[in-house]
PDB file of C-alpha atoms in Angstrom:
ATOM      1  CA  UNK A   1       0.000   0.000   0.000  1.00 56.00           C
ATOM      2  CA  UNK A   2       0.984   3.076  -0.978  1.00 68.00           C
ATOM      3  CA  UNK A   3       2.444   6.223   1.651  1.00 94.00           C
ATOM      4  CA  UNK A   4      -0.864   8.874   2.270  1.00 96.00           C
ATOM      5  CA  UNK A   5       0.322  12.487   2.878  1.00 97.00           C
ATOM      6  CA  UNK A   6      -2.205  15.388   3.136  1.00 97.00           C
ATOM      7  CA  UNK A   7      -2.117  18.900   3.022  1.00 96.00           C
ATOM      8  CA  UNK A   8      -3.929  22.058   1.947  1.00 95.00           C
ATOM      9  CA  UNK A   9      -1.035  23.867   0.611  1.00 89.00           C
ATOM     10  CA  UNK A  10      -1.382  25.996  -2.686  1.00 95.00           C
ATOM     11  CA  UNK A  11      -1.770  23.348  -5.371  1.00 97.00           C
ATOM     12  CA  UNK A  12      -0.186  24.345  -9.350  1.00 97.00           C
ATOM     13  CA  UNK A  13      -2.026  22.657 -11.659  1.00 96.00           C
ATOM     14  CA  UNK A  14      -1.496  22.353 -15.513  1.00 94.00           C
ATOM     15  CA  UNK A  15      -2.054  19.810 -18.450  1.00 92.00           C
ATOM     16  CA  UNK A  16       1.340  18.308 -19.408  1.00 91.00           C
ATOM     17  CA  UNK A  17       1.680  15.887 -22.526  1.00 84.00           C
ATOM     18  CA  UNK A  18       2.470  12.455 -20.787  1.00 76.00           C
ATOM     19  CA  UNK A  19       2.626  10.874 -24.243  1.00 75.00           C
ATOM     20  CA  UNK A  20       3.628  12.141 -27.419  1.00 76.00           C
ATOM     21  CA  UNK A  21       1.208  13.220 -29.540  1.00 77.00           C
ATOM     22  CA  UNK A  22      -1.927  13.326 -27.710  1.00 75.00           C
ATOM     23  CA  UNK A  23      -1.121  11.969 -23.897  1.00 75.00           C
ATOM     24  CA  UNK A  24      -2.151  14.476 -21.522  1.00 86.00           C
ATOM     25  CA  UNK A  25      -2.362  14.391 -18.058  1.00 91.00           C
ATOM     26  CA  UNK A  26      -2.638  17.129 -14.862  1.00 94.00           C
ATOM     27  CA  UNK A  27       0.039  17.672 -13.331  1.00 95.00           C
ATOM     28  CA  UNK A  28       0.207  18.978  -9.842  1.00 96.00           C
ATOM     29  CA  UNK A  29       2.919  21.081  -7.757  1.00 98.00           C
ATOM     30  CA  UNK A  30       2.728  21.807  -4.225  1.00 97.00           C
ATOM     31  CA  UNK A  31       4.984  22.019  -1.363  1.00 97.00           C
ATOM     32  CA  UNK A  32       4.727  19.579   1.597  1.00 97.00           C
ATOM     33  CA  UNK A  33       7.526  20.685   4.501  1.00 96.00           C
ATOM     34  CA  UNK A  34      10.562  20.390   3.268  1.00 97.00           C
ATOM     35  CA  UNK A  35       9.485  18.649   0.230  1.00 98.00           C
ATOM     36  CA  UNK A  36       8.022  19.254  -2.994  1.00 98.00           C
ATOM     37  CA  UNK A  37       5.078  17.275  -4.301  1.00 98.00           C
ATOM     38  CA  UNK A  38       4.731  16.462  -7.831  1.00 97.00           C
ATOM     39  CA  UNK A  39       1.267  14.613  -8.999  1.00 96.00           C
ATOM     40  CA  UNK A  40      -1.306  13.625 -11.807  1.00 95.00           C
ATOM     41  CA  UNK A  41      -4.579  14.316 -10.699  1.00 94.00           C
ATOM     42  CA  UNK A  42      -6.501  11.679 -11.704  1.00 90.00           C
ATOM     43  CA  UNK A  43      -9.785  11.719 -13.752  1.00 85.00           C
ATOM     44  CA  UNK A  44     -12.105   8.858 -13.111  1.00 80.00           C
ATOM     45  CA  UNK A  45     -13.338   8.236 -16.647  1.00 78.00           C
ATOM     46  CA  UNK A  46     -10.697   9.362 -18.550  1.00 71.00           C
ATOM     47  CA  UNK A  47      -8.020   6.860 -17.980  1.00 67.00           C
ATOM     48  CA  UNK A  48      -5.161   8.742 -20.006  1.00 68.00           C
ATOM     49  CA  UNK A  49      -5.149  11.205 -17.022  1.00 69.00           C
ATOM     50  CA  UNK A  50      -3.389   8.653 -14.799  1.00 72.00           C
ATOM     51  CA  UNK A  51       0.039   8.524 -16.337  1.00 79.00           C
ATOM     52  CA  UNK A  52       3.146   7.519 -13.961  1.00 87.00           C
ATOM     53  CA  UNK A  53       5.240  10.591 -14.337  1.00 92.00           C
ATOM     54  CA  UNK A  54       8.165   8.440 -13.346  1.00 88.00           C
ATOM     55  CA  UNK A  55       7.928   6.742 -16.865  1.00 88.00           C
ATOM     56  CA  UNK A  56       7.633  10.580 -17.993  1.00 88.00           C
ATOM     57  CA  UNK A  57      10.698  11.470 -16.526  1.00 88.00           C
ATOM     58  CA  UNK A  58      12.576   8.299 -17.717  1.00 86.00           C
ATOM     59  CA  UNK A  59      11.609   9.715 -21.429  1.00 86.00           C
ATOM     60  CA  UNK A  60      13.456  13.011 -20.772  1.00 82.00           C
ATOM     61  CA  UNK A  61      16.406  12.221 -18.988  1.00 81.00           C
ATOM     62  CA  UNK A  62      19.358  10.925 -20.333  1.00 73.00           C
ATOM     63  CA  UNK A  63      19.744   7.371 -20.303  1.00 68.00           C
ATOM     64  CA  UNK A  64      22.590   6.950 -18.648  1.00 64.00           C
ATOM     65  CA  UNK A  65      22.402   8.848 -15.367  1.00 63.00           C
ATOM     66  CA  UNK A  66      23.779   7.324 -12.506  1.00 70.00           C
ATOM     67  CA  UNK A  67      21.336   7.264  -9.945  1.00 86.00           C
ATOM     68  CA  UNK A  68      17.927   7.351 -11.694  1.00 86.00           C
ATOM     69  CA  UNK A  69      16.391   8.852  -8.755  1.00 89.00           C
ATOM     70  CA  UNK A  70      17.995  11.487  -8.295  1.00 92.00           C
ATOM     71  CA  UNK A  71      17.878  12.611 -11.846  1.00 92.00           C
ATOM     72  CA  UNK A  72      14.204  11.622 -12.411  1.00 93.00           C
ATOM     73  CA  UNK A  73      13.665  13.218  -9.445  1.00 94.00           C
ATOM     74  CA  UNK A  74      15.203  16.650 -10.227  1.00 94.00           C
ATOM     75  CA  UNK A  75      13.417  16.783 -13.636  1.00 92.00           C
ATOM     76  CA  UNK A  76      10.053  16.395 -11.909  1.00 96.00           C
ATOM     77  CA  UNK A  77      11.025  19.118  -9.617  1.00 96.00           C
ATOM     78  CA  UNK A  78      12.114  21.412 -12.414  1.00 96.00           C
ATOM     79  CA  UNK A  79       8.868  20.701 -13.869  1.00 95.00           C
ATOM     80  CA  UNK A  80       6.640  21.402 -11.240  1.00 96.00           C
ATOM     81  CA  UNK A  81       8.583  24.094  -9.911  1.00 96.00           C
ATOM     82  CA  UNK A  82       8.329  25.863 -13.067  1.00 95.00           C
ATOM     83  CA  UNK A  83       4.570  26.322 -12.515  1.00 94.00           C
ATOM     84  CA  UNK A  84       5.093  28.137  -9.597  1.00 92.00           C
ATOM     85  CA  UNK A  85       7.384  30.858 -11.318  1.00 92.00           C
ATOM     86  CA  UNK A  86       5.455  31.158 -14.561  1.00 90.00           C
ATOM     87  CA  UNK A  87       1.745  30.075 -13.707  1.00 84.00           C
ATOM     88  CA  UNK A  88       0.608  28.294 -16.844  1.00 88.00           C
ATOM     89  CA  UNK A  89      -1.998  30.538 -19.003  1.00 87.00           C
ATOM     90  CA  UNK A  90      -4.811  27.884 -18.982  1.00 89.00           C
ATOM     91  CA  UNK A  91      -4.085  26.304 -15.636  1.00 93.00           C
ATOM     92  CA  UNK A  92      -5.366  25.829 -12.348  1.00 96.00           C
ATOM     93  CA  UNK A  93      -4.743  27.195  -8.280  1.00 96.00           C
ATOM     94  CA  UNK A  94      -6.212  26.751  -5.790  1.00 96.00           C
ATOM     95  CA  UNK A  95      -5.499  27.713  -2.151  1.00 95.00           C
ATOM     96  CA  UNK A  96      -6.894  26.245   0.860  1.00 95.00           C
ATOM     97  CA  UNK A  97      -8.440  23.251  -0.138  1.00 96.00           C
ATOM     98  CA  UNK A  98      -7.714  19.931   1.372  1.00 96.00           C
ATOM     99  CA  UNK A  99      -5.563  17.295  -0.684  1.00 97.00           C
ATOM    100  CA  UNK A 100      -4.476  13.556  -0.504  1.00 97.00           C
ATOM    101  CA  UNK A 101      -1.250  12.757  -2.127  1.00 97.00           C
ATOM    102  CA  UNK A 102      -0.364   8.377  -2.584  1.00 96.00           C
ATOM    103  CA  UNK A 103       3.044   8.796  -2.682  1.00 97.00           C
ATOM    104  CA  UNK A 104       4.253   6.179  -5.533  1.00 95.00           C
ATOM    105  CA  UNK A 105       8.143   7.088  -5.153  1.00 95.00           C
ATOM    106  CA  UNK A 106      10.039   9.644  -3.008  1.00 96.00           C
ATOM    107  CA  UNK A 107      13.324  11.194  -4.269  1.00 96.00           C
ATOM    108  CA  UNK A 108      15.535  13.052  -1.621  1.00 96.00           C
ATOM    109  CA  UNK A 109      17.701  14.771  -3.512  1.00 96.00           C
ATOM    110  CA  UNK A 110      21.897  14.919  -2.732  1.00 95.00           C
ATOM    111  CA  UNK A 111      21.539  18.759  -2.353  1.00 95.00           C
ATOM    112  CA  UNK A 112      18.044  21.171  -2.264  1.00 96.00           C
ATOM    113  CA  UNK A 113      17.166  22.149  -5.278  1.00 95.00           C
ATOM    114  CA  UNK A 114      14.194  24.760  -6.164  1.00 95.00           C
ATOM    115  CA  UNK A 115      13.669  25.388  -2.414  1.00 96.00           C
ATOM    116  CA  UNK A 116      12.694  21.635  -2.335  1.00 97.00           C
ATOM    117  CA  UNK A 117      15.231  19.019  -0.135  1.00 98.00           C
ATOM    118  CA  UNK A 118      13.194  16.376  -2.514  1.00 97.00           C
ATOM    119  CA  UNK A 119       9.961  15.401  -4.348  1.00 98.00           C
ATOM    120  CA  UNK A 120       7.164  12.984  -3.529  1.00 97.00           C
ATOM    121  CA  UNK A 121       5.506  11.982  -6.981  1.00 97.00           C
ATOM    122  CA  UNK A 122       2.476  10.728  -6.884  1.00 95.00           C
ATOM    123  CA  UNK A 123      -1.477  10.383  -7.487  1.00 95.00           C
ATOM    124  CA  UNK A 124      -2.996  13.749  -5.766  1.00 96.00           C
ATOM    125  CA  UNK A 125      -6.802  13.649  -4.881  1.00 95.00           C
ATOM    126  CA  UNK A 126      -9.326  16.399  -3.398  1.00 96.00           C
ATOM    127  CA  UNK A 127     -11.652  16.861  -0.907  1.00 92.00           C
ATOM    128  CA  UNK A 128     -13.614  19.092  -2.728  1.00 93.00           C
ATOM    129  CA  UNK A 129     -16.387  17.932  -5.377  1.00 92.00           C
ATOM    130  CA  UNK A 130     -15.831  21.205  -7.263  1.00 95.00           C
ATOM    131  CA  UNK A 131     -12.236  21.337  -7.482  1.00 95.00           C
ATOM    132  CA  UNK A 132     -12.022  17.798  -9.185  1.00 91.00           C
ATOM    133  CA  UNK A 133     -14.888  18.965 -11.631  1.00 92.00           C
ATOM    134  CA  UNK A 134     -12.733  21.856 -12.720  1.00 94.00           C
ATOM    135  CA  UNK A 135      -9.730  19.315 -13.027  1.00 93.00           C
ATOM    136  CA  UNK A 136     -11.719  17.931 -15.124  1.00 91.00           C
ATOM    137  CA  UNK A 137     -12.483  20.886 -17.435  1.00 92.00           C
ATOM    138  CA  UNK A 138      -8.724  21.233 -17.846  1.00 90.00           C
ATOM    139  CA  UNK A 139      -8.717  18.000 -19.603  1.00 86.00           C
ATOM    140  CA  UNK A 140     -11.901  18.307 -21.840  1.00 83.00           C
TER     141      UNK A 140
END
């Protein structure tokens, strides 16, 4: 069984192609402590929005990194991160509102990197009805 974390931390949300051409999933940043969280938010009926963004990461680092996790790791970082500096145009925050994360793999990172001492990547879920109906809108 997966780790459970939970928060209500500002939650960075944006569609991110999972798959080339036409894979798209949400992806989620927040922060969680010392930690960074990095997520899909998961759509019920539409299957393509569960996509393991460790596999993601796999397809943009360089194949021959030394310690996968750490360089899987940092990329999701980076990408999430990213949100947070330049909020994405058709995207999604929101503040306050209670979250589940199942953590599927933590990466603590050799040395902090974008304020962030490592990343839980996961599957993040909300309490709120509304909030996972405007998820949804993202991805219709």
């Amino acid at each position: 069984m997966a780790k459970r974390i939970s928060g209500a931390d500002r939650v960075i949300m944006a569609l991110l192609t999972s798959q080339w051409p036409d894979g798209r999933c949400v992806l989620a940043y927040a922060k969680h402590g010392a930690m960074a969280v990095v997520a899909t938010v998961p759509v019920p009926d539409l299957p393509q929005s569960d996509s393991s963004l460790w596999e993601v990461a796999a397809r943009h680092v360089p194949g021959n990194s030394l310690n996968e996790s750490e360089a899987y790791g940092r990329w999701l970082l980076c990408t999430g991160w990213s949100m947070s500096v330049m909020p994405p145009v058709h995207g999604l925050v929101v503040k306050d509102e209670p979250w589940s994360l199942d953590v599927l793999k933590t990466a603590v990172l050799k040395e902090p990197g974008y304020g962030s001492d490592g990343v839980h990547v996961g599957r993040m879920t909300f309490g709120n009805e509304e909030v996972s109906d405007r998820v949804r809108k993202l991805l219709t």
